[in-house]
Amino acid sequence: MKALCWYSKEDVRVENVPDPKIINSDDAIIKITSTAICGSDLHLYDALVPTLAPGDILGHEFMGEVVETGKDVKNLKTGDRVIVPFVIACGQCWFCKKGLWSVCDNSNPNAWMVDKMYGYSGAGLFGFGHYAGGFAGGQAEYARVPFADFGPLVIPDHLPDDKVLFLTDIFPTGYMAAENCDIEPGDVIAVWGCGPVGQFAIKSAYMLGAERVIAIDRVPERLKMAQEEGKAEVLNYEEVNVVEALREMTGGRGPDACIDAVGMEAHGVNPDAIYDKVKQSLRLETDRAVALREMIQACRKAGTISVPGVYAMVIDKFPFGSAFDKGLNFKMGQTHVQRYTKKLLDRIEKGDIDPSFVITHHLKLEEAPKGYRKFRDKKDNCIKIVLKPGE
Ligand SMILES: NC(=O)c1ccc[n+]([C@@H]2O[C@H](COP(=O)([O-])OP(=O)(O)OC[C@H]3O[C@@H](n4cnc5c(N)ncnc54)[C@H](O)[C@@H]3O)[C@@H](O)[C@H]2O)c1
Ligand SMILES: [Zn+2]
Ligand SMILES: [Zn+2]
């Protein structure tokens, strides 16, 4: 089959690789009809996430048709059309039973790598580094899905791929980011980053009852989408001092919660942004935290910082003293996708939201390398790319 393989920084190629096979009796094989490129893939593309090996297949937002199931799979059958959460989870362990799917105890065969660095490992993930299990991803014609009874969700035929594909990641991710803000009536939520995750965080904050959402970015078409589709008020961080502007817009109090939909590759205009860039390029720091520092400054006292943006290792100059003194709450992590898929599918079916609004490009799988560059460099008004294997 054809698949998008990672080789090194900015070097990804579509190659012929062996088809995946059933390995365990609870696996399924999916023929992929749609698969997207995510901001998390960009951290891999930019070689900022450790433990990828040349030839690894990327991609963790994918859906398609079940073409084979292991003998112990009960909830799926050949021919089912499914979305596949990017988090691989066993459904049986203490964490899965509590709905904490992204920290499943059983799905990462390389947990030992992470235990040393982090204390404990999170779940296995499709198409990430070997620290997350080294599972082949879904930017391919086929994928093997482990624990197939506890991830894939069957999709009714009348809903097209573009409407449901993002149940695999970015819709639940934006939703959990907003849920983590514990929104109360009258709340003002500020969202840093108007990429795909930020767009879903904006929509979800309103779905969960926010009175106002203020969105921050510098890319004009992303700010426009936040404003027109998301109904957010917007700030361009290259034009205004974000902390001062937010203070003014909230009567001096600051937003009730701040969502970091940027992650470890934040850029910025303040001196700390230059400091981060230099240190990261010298490999003296792994994560650039410009947006996160700004949030700690801007958030109201006893407010919440919700972090769906991915961080990999260590941050310098993290103002923990101000966070402490202001009594801030922090919530973060890879999304517990399985917790939200059914509930959000219902919202799509009811017509409360059509997640396809975020798609700007459909490309063939063969065009994926060009797509990565376009999405990373924010060229050609690119906000979200869907790849169509087999077309
Ligand atoms: N927690 C999860 O499970 C999960 C799931 C999906 C994605 N993510 C992460 O979410 C983040 C966003 O993903 P995406 O697909 O939207 O990526 P993206 O790269 O398209 O979006 C990031 C946006 O942040 C903006 N930005 C950069 N610096 C900024 C700053 N200082 N202030 C405000 N905006 C700034 C960029 O212009 C860009 O529009 C990534 O870190 C990704 O890895 C996490
Ligand atoms: Zn993703
Ligand atoms: Zn588990």
Short mmCIF file of C-alpha atoms and ligand atoms in Angstrom, two decimals:
data_model
loop_
_atom_site.label_atom_id
_atom_site.label_comp_id
_atom_site.label_asym_id
_atom_site.label_seq_id
_atom_site.Cartn_x
_atom_site.Cartn_y
_atom_site.Cartn_z
CA MET A 1 0.00 0.00 0.00
CA LYS A 2 0.95 3.66 -0.18
CA ALA A 3 1.73 5.58 3.02
CA LEU A 4 3.23 8.88 4.13
CA CYS A 5 6.56 8.12 5.80
CA TRP A 6 8.70 10.41 7.99
CA TYR A 7 12.44 10.53 7.33
CA SER A 8 13.86 13.58 9.06
CA LYS A 9 13.11 17.26 9.69
CA GLU A 10 10.83 18.49 6.86
CA ASP A 11 11.38 15.25 4.92
CA VAL A 12 8.22 13.17 4.51
CA ARG A 13 7.57 10.95 1.48
CA VAL A 14 4.76 8.84 0.08
CA GLU A 15 6.13 5.33 -0.40
CA ASN A 16 5.06 1.76 -1.06
CA VAL A 17 5.13 -0.19 2.19
CA PRO A 18 3.79 -3.63 3.26
CA ASP A 19 0.04 -3.79 4.02
CA PRO A 20 -0.81 -4.00 7.73
CA LYS A 21 -1.93 -7.38 9.09
CA ILE A 22 -3.97 -8.52 12.06
CA ILE A 23 -1.47 -9.17 14.87
CA ASN A 24 -3.72 -9.57 17.91
CA SER A 25 -7.16 -11.18 18.00
CA ASP A 26 -8.79 -7.83 18.95
CA ASP A 27 -7.31 -5.87 15.99
CA ALA A 28 -9.18 -4.57 12.97
CA ILE A 29 -7.86 -3.44 9.58
CA ILE A 30 -9.36 -0.25 8.15
CA LYS A 31 -9.32 0.83 4.51
CA ILE A 32 -8.87 4.58 4.83
CA THR A 33 -11.16 6.93 2.95
CA SER A 34 -10.20 10.24 4.63
CA THR A 35 -7.28 11.31 6.81
CA ALA A 36 -6.21 14.75 7.95
CA ILE A 37 -2.97 16.57 8.78
CA CYS A 38 -2.91 17.93 12.34
CA GLY A 39 -0.91 20.59 14.17
CA SER A 40 0.56 17.70 16.17
CA ASP A 41 1.95 16.25 12.90
CA LEU A 42 3.76 19.56 12.41
CA HIS A 43 5.71 19.06 15.65
CA LEU A 44 6.86 15.72 14.13
CA TYR A 45 7.53 17.33 10.73
CA ASP A 46 9.69 19.92 12.50
CA ALA A 47 11.46 17.08 14.37
CA LEU A 48 10.62 18.47 17.80
CA VAL A 49 9.17 15.24 19.15
CA PRO A 50 11.74 12.58 20.05
CA THR A 51 11.87 8.89 19.07
CA LEU A 52 10.53 8.94 15.49
CA ALA A 53 12.48 6.60 13.21
CA PRO A 54 13.04 6.97 9.44
CA GLY A 55 10.23 5.23 7.58
CA ASP A 56 7.62 5.64 10.35
CA ILE A 57 4.10 6.15 8.97
CA LEU A 58 2.46 9.36 10.23
CA GLY A 59 -1.19 10.29 10.68
CA HIS A 60 -3.63 9.99 13.54
CA GLU A 61 -6.88 11.52 12.23
CA PHE A 62 -8.40 8.90 9.98
CA MET A 63 -11.59 7.05 9.11
CA GLY A 64 -12.68 4.39 6.65
CA GLU A 65 -14.15 0.98 6.16
CA VAL A 66 -13.51 -2.12 8.24
CA VAL A 67 -12.06 -4.76 5.89
CA GLU A 68 -10.92 -7.39 8.39
CA THR A 69 -11.41 -8.13 12.08
CA GLY A 70 -9.57 -10.38 14.52
CA LYS A 71 -11.56 -13.28 15.98
CA ASP A 72 -12.23 -11.54 19.31
CA VAL A 73 -13.63 -8.28 17.88
CA LYS A 74 -17.30 -8.06 18.83
CA ASN A 75 -18.45 -4.50 18.14
CA LEU A 76 -17.30 -4.18 14.51
CA LYS A 77 -17.86 -6.13 11.34
CA THR A 78 -16.49 -6.05 7.82
CA GLY A 79 -18.10 -3.25 5.84
CA ASP A 80 -18.73 -0.93 8.83
CA ARG A 81 -17.79 2.69 8.22
CA VAL A 82 -15.90 4.02 11.25
CA ILE A 83 -13.99 6.95 12.66
CA VAL A 84 -10.89 5.97 14.67
CA PRO A 85 -9.83 7.99 17.76
CA PHE A 86 -6.13 8.94 17.70
CA VAL A 87 -5.79 7.62 21.25
CA ILE A 88 -5.35 3.83 21.48
CA ALA A 89 -6.96 2.52 24.66
CA CYS A 90 -7.63 -0.94 26.09
CA GLY A 91 -11.03 -0.15 27.60
CA GLN A 92 -10.26 -2.45 30.56
CA CYS A 93 -7.68 -0.79 32.80
CA TRP A 94 -8.29 1.41 35.85
CA PHE A 95 -7.81 4.59 33.78
CA CYS A 96 -10.02 3.54 30.82
CA LYS A 97 -12.78 2.54 33.26
CA LYS A 98 -12.63 6.05 34.71
CA GLY A 99 -12.92 7.57 31.20
CA LEU A 100 -9.28 8.70 31.25
CA TRP A 101 -8.62 7.09 27.89
CA SER A 102 -5.52 9.08 26.86
CA VAL A 103 -3.61 7.74 29.85
CA CYS A 104 -4.56 4.09 29.31
CA ASP A 105 -2.18 1.81 31.18
CA ASN A 106 -2.05 -1.00 28.62
CA SER A 107 -1.85 0.42 25.11
CA ASN A 108 1.73 1.70 25.00
CA PRO A 109 4.19 -1.17 24.54
CA ASN A 110 7.05 1.33 24.90
CA ALA A 111 5.85 2.75 28.22
CA TRP A 112 9.30 2.00 29.70
CA MET A 113 10.80 4.77 27.53
CA VAL A 114 8.47 7.33 29.01
CA ASP A 115 8.39 6.05 32.59
CA LYS A 116 12.03 7.09 32.94
CA MET A 117 11.41 10.66 31.72
CA TYR A 118 7.87 11.41 32.93
CA GLY A 119 7.30 9.02 35.82
CA TYR A 120 4.42 7.27 34.04
CA SER A 121 3.50 6.91 30.39
CA GLY A 122 0.32 7.98 28.56
CA ALA A 123 -1.60 5.82 26.09
CA GLY A 124 -0.35 4.54 22.76
CA LEU A 125 -1.05 6.94 19.88
CA PHE A 126 -1.24 6.38 16.13
CA GLY A 127 1.57 7.88 14.07
CA PHE A 128 3.54 9.55 16.86
CA GLY A 129 7.06 8.72 18.08
CA HIS A 130 8.08 5.35 19.47
CA TYR A 131 7.67 6.82 22.94
CA ALA A 132 3.92 6.54 22.22
CA GLY A 133 4.16 2.95 21.03
CA GLY A 134 5.49 3.38 17.50
CA PHE A 135 2.08 2.51 16.00
CA ALA A 136 1.86 3.00 12.22
CA GLY A 137 -0.38 5.99 11.44
CA GLY A 138 -3.32 6.55 9.18
CA GLN A 139 -1.97 8.78 6.41
CA ALA A 140 -2.01 5.61 4.37
CA GLU A 141 -4.33 3.36 2.41
CA TYR A 142 -4.81 0.94 5.33
CA ALA A 143 -4.17 0.89 9.06
CA ARG A 144 -4.18 -1.69 11.83
CA VAL A 145 -6.36 -0.63 14.75
CA PRO A 146 -5.57 -2.36 18.07
CA PHE A 147 -8.28 -2.75 20.77
CA ALA A 148 -10.81 -2.36 17.97
CA ASP A 149 -13.79 -2.77 20.32
CA PHE A 150 -12.82 0.34 22.32
CA GLY A 151 -12.09 3.11 19.83
CA PRO A 152 -13.74 3.02 16.41
CA LEU A 153 -17.26 4.38 16.24
CA VAL A 154 -19.65 3.25 13.50
CA ILE A 155 -20.95 6.17 11.41
CA PRO A 156 -24.35 6.19 9.69
CA ASP A 157 -24.15 6.28 5.89
CA HIS A 158 -25.96 9.59 5.49
CA LEU A 159 -23.15 11.57 7.16
CA PRO A 160 -20.30 12.31 4.71
CA ASP A 161 -16.65 11.86 5.75
CA ASP A 162 -15.98 15.61 5.98
CA LYS A 163 -18.67 16.04 8.65
CA VAL A 164 -17.42 13.28 10.97
CA LEU A 165 -13.67 12.90 10.32
CA PHE A 166 -12.73 15.36 13.07
CA LEU A 167 -14.41 13.22 15.74
CA THR A 168 -11.05 11.38 15.60
CA ASP A 169 -9.27 14.29 17.28
CA ILE A 170 -9.73 18.04 16.84
CA PHE A 171 -13.44 18.33 17.62
CA PRO A 172 -13.18 16.36 20.90
CA THR A 173 -9.90 18.19 21.59
CA GLY A 174 -11.50 21.63 21.28
CA TYR A 175 -14.49 20.37 23.27
CA MET A 176 -12.43 18.94 26.13
CA ALA A 177 -10.36 22.15 26.20
CA ALA A 178 -13.57 24.12 26.72
CA GLU A 179 -15.02 21.60 29.18
CA ASN A 180 -11.83 21.92 31.22
CA CYS A 181 -12.66 25.64 31.66
CA ASP A 182 -15.70 24.75 33.85
CA ILE A 183 -17.66 27.47 32.08
CA GLU A 184 -20.32 29.34 34.07
CA PRO A 185 -22.95 31.76 32.75
CA GLY A 186 -21.37 35.13 31.92
CA ASP A 187 -17.86 33.70 31.44
CA VAL A 188 -15.38 35.19 29.00
CA ILE A 189 -13.06 32.60 27.44
CA ALA A 190 -9.89 33.61 25.61
CA VAL A 191 -8.45 31.19 23.04
CA TRP A 192 -4.81 31.50 21.91
CA GLY A 193 -4.35 30.03 18.42
CA CYS A 194 -6.97 29.99 15.65
CA GLY A 195 -5.74 26.83 13.96
CA PRO A 196 -8.15 23.90 13.67
CA VAL A 197 -7.99 23.12 17.41
CA GLY A 198 -8.59 26.76 18.32
CA GLN A 199 -11.58 26.91 15.95
CA PHE A 200 -13.21 23.94 17.71
CA ALA A 201 -12.34 25.34 21.14
CA ILE A 202 -14.18 28.57 20.21
CA LYS A 203 -17.29 26.72 19.00
CA SER A 204 -17.24 24.39 22.01
CA ALA A 205 -16.88 27.24 24.50
CA TYR A 206 -20.15 28.69 23.16
CA MET A 207 -21.76 25.22 23.10
CA LEU A 208 -20.90 24.95 26.81
CA GLY A 209 -22.38 28.33 27.68
CA ALA A 210 -19.65 30.98 27.41
CA GLU A 211 -20.99 34.50 27.05
CA ARG A 212 -18.02 35.81 25.07
CA VAL A 213 -15.06 34.20 23.34
CA ILE A 214 -11.99 36.21 22.41
CA ALA A 215 -9.59 34.57 19.95
CA ILE A 216 -5.94 35.44 19.37
CA ASP A 217 -3.69 34.74 16.35
CA ARG A 218 -1.88 36.66 13.64
CA VAL A 219 -2.93 34.83 10.47
CA PRO A 220 -5.69 36.90 8.78
CA GLU A 221 -7.76 34.04 7.33
CA ARG A 222 -7.69 32.19 10.65
CA LEU A 223 -8.83 35.28 12.54
CA LYS A 224 -11.54 35.76 9.91
CA MET A 225 -12.78 32.18 10.39
CA ALA A 226 -12.80 32.66 14.19
CA GLN A 227 -14.86 35.79 13.73
CA GLU A 228 -17.26 34.69 11.00
CA GLU A 229 -17.72 30.99 11.75
CA GLY A 230 -16.91 31.03 15.46
CA LYS A 231 -18.53 34.38 16.35
CA ALA A 232 -15.48 35.26 18.43
CA GLU A 233 -14.06 38.71 19.00
CA VAL A 234 -10.51 38.63 17.66
CA LEU A 235 -7.09 40.07 18.50
CA ASN A 236 -4.03 40.08 16.26
CA TYR A 237 -1.05 39.67 18.58
CA GLU A 238 1.20 41.46 16.11
CA GLU A 239 -0.97 44.56 16.32
CA VAL A 240 -1.92 44.82 19.98
CA ASN A 241 -0.51 44.02 23.39
CA VAL A 242 -2.68 40.98 24.12
CA VAL A 243 -2.55 41.18 27.92
CA GLU A 244 -3.52 44.85 27.94
CA ALA A 245 -6.23 44.39 25.30
CA LEU A 246 -7.81 41.50 27.24
CA ARG A 247 -7.74 43.51 30.45
CA GLU A 248 -9.53 46.36 28.73
CA MET A 249 -12.12 44.06 27.11
CA THR A 250 -12.98 42.43 30.44
CA GLY A 251 -13.45 45.54 32.57
CA GLY A 252 -10.01 45.11 34.16
CA ARG A 253 -10.61 41.60 35.53
CA GLY A 254 -9.14 39.37 32.81
CA PRO A 255 -10.72 36.37 31.04
CA ASP A 256 -12.23 33.68 33.29
CA ALA A 257 -10.34 30.98 31.44
CA CYS A 258 -7.61 30.85 28.82
CA ILE A 259 -7.18 28.04 26.29
CA ASP A 260 -3.76 27.28 24.81
CA ALA A 261 -4.47 25.98 21.30
CA VAL A 262 -0.94 26.86 20.20
CA GLY A 263 1.46 24.45 21.90
CA MET A 264 5.23 24.17 21.85
CA GLU A 265 5.90 26.02 18.59
CA ALA A 266 4.44 29.38 19.61
CA HIS A 267 5.91 32.39 17.92
CA GLY A 268 5.69 35.90 19.22
CA VAL A 269 6.83 39.46 19.20
CA ASN A 270 8.00 39.85 22.80
CA PRO A 271 11.67 39.44 23.87
CA ASP A 272 10.89 36.05 25.45
CA ALA A 273 9.91 34.74 21.99
CA ILE A 274 13.41 35.45 20.66
CA TYR A 275 14.93 33.90 23.78
CA ASP A 276 12.86 30.72 23.24
CA LYS A 277 13.70 30.49 19.53
CA VAL A 278 17.44 30.74 20.14
CA LYS A 279 17.40 28.26 23.00
CA GLN A 280 15.24 25.78 21.07
CA SER A 281 17.49 25.95 18.00
CA LEU A 282 20.53 25.29 20.22
CA ARG A 283 18.61 22.37 21.77
CA LEU A 284 18.91 24.00 25.21
CA GLU A 285 15.14 24.12 25.52
CA THR A 286 12.56 21.91 23.84
CA ASP A 287 9.30 23.87 24.03
CA ARG A 288 8.58 27.53 23.20
CA ALA A 289 6.07 28.81 25.74
CA VAL A 290 5.32 32.36 24.58
CA ALA A 291 1.56 31.89 24.51
CA LEU A 292 1.44 30.01 27.80
CA ARG A 293 3.37 32.74 29.63
CA GLU A 294 1.00 35.34 28.18
CA MET A 295 -2.01 33.36 29.42
CA ILE A 296 -0.68 33.19 32.96
CA GLN A 297 -0.28 36.95 32.85
CA ALA A 298 -3.69 37.64 31.29
CA CYS A 299 -5.96 35.20 33.14
CA ARG A 300 -8.15 36.54 35.94
CA LYS A 301 -7.31 35.56 39.52
CA ALA A 302 -8.42 32.01 40.38
CA GLY A 303 -9.18 31.42 36.69
CA THR A 304 -8.31 28.37 34.59
CA ILE A 305 -5.58 27.69 32.05
CA SER A 306 -6.68 24.84 29.78
CA VAL A 307 -3.91 23.41 27.58
CA PRO A 308 -4.78 21.21 24.60
CA GLY A 309 -1.64 22.48 22.78
CA VAL A 310 1.08 19.84 22.88
CA TYR A 311 4.24 20.28 24.97
CA ALA A 312 6.99 17.69 24.81
CA MET A 313 9.64 18.25 27.43
CA VAL A 314 10.76 21.32 29.35
CA ILE A 315 9.92 25.01 29.37
CA ASP A 316 12.25 27.79 30.49
CA LYS A 317 11.24 30.89 32.41
CA PHE A 318 7.90 29.46 33.43
CA PRO A 319 6.28 32.02 35.78
CA PHE A 320 5.07 29.53 38.34
CA GLY A 321 5.15 32.15 41.10
CA SER A 322 2.54 34.31 39.39
CA ALA A 323 0.37 31.28 38.66
CA PHE A 324 0.59 30.33 42.33
CA ASP A 325 -0.09 33.78 43.69
CA LYS A 326 -3.10 34.26 41.39
CA GLY A 327 -4.49 30.89 42.39
CA LEU A 328 -4.72 29.60 38.81
CA ASN A 329 -6.03 26.15 37.89
CA PHE A 330 -4.25 24.13 35.19
CA LYS A 331 -5.83 21.37 33.09
CA MET A 332 -4.15 19.72 30.13
CA GLY A 333 -3.27 16.61 28.22
CA GLN A 334 -3.95 14.49 25.18
CA THR A 335 -7.70 14.29 24.67
CA HIS A 336 -9.76 11.44 26.14
CA VAL A 337 -11.26 11.12 22.65
CA GLN A 338 -13.36 8.00 23.34
CA ARG A 339 -15.22 9.93 26.07
CA TYR A 340 -16.65 12.37 23.51
CA THR A 341 -17.12 10.60 20.17
CA LYS A 342 -20.69 9.35 20.64
CA LYS A 343 -21.91 12.51 22.34
CA LEU A 344 -20.43 14.78 19.66
CA LEU A 345 -21.66 12.54 16.84
CA ASP A 346 -25.15 13.12 18.27
CA ARG A 347 -24.58 16.91 18.15
CA ILE A 348 -23.51 16.59 14.48
CA GLU A 349 -26.56 14.45 13.65
CA LYS A 350 -28.84 17.01 15.33
CA GLY A 351 -27.30 19.72 13.16
CA ASP A 352 -25.87 21.68 16.12
CA ILE A 353 -22.50 21.85 14.35
CA ASP A 354 -21.00 20.92 10.98
CA PRO A 355 -17.27 20.34 11.63
CA SER A 356 -16.42 20.53 7.91
CA PHE A 357 -16.33 24.35 8.15
CA VAL A 358 -12.65 24.15 9.01
CA ILE A 359 -11.55 22.29 5.81
CA THR A 360 -9.77 24.44 3.24
CA HIS A 361 -8.06 21.74 1.13
CA HIS A 362 -8.69 18.21 -0.13
CA LEU A 363 -5.55 16.54 -1.52
CA LYS A 364 -4.57 13.13 -2.82
CA LEU A 365 -2.38 11.07 -0.47
CA GLU A 366 0.46 11.49 -3.00
CA GLU A 367 0.26 15.26 -2.44
CA ALA A 368 0.76 14.97 1.34
CA PRO A 369 4.39 16.24 1.40
CA LYS A 370 3.28 19.41 -0.38
CA GLY A 371 0.34 19.61 2.05
CA TYR A 372 2.60 19.43 5.11
CA ARG A 373 4.65 22.38 3.90
CA LYS A 374 1.60 24.42 2.97
CA PHE A 375 -0.09 23.80 6.35
CA ARG A 376 3.10 24.45 8.34
CA ASP A 377 3.86 27.68 6.46
CA LYS A 378 0.18 28.78 6.45
CA LYS A 379 0.31 29.35 2.69
CA ASP A 380 -2.59 29.41 0.24
CA ASN A 381 -5.07 30.25 3.08
CA CYS A 382 -4.54 26.72 4.39
CA ILE A 383 -6.32 25.92 7.66
CA LYS A 384 -7.11 22.18 7.47
CA ILE A 385 -6.12 19.58 4.89
CA VAL A 386 -7.99 16.33 4.28
CA LEU A 387 -6.12 13.66 2.33
CA LYS A 388 -8.04 11.15 0.20
CA PRO A 389 -6.12 7.85 -0.15
CA GLY A 390 -7.19 5.83 -3.14
CA GLU A 391 -8.48 8.84 -5.10
N1 LIG B 1 -4.31 17.67 23.33
C1 LIG B 1 -4.57 16.99 22.24
O1 LIG B 1 -5.07 15.88 22.31
C2 LIG B 1 -4.32 17.62 20.90
C3 LIG B 1 -5.00 17.18 19.78
C4 LIG B 1 -4.78 17.84 18.56
C5 LIG B 1 -3.87 18.87 18.49
N2 LIG B 1 -3.20 19.26 19.62
C6 LIG B 1 -2.25 20.38 19.62
O2 LIG B 1 -2.98 21.59 19.53
C7 LIG B 1 -2.12 22.59 18.98
C8 LIG B 1 -2.86 23.31 17.86
O3 LIG B 1 -3.13 22.41 16.80
P1 LIG B 1 -3.65 22.95 15.39
O4 LIG B 1 -3.92 21.77 14.53
O5 LIG B 1 -4.71 23.94 15.59
O6 LIG B 1 -2.26 23.62 14.90
P2 LIG B 1 -1.88 24.92 14.05
O7 LIG B 1 -0.39 24.92 14.02
O8 LIG B 1 -2.61 24.97 12.76
O9 LIG B 1 -2.41 26.15 14.93
C9 LIG B 1 -1.64 26.85 15.85
C10 LIG B 1 -2.02 28.33 15.71
O10 LIG B 1 -1.39 29.06 16.77
C11 LIG B 1 -1.04 30.33 16.26
N3 LIG B 1 -0.04 30.94 17.14
C12 LIG B 1 1.31 30.76 17.17
N4 LIG B 1 1.87 31.49 18.14
C13 LIG B 1 0.87 32.16 18.75
C14 LIG B 1 0.80 33.07 19.83
N5 LIG B 1 1.91 33.46 20.49
N6 LIG B 1 -0.42 33.57 20.21
C15 LIG B 1 -1.55 33.19 19.55
N7 LIG B 1 -1.55 32.33 18.50
C16 LIG B 1 -0.36 31.81 18.13
C17 LIG B 1 -0.55 30.02 14.85
O11 LIG B 1 -0.54 31.17 14.02
C18 LIG B 1 -1.56 28.97 14.41
O12 LIG B 1 -2.67 29.53 13.73
C19 LIG B 1 -0.86 21.88 18.56
O13 LIG B 1 0.12 22.01 19.57
C20 LIG B 1 -1.28 20.44 18.46
O14 LIG B 1 -0.20 19.55 18.66
C21 LIG B 1 -3.41 18.64 20.79
ZN ZN B 2 -4.36 15.60 15.73
ZN ZN B 3 -6.77 1.12 29.29
#
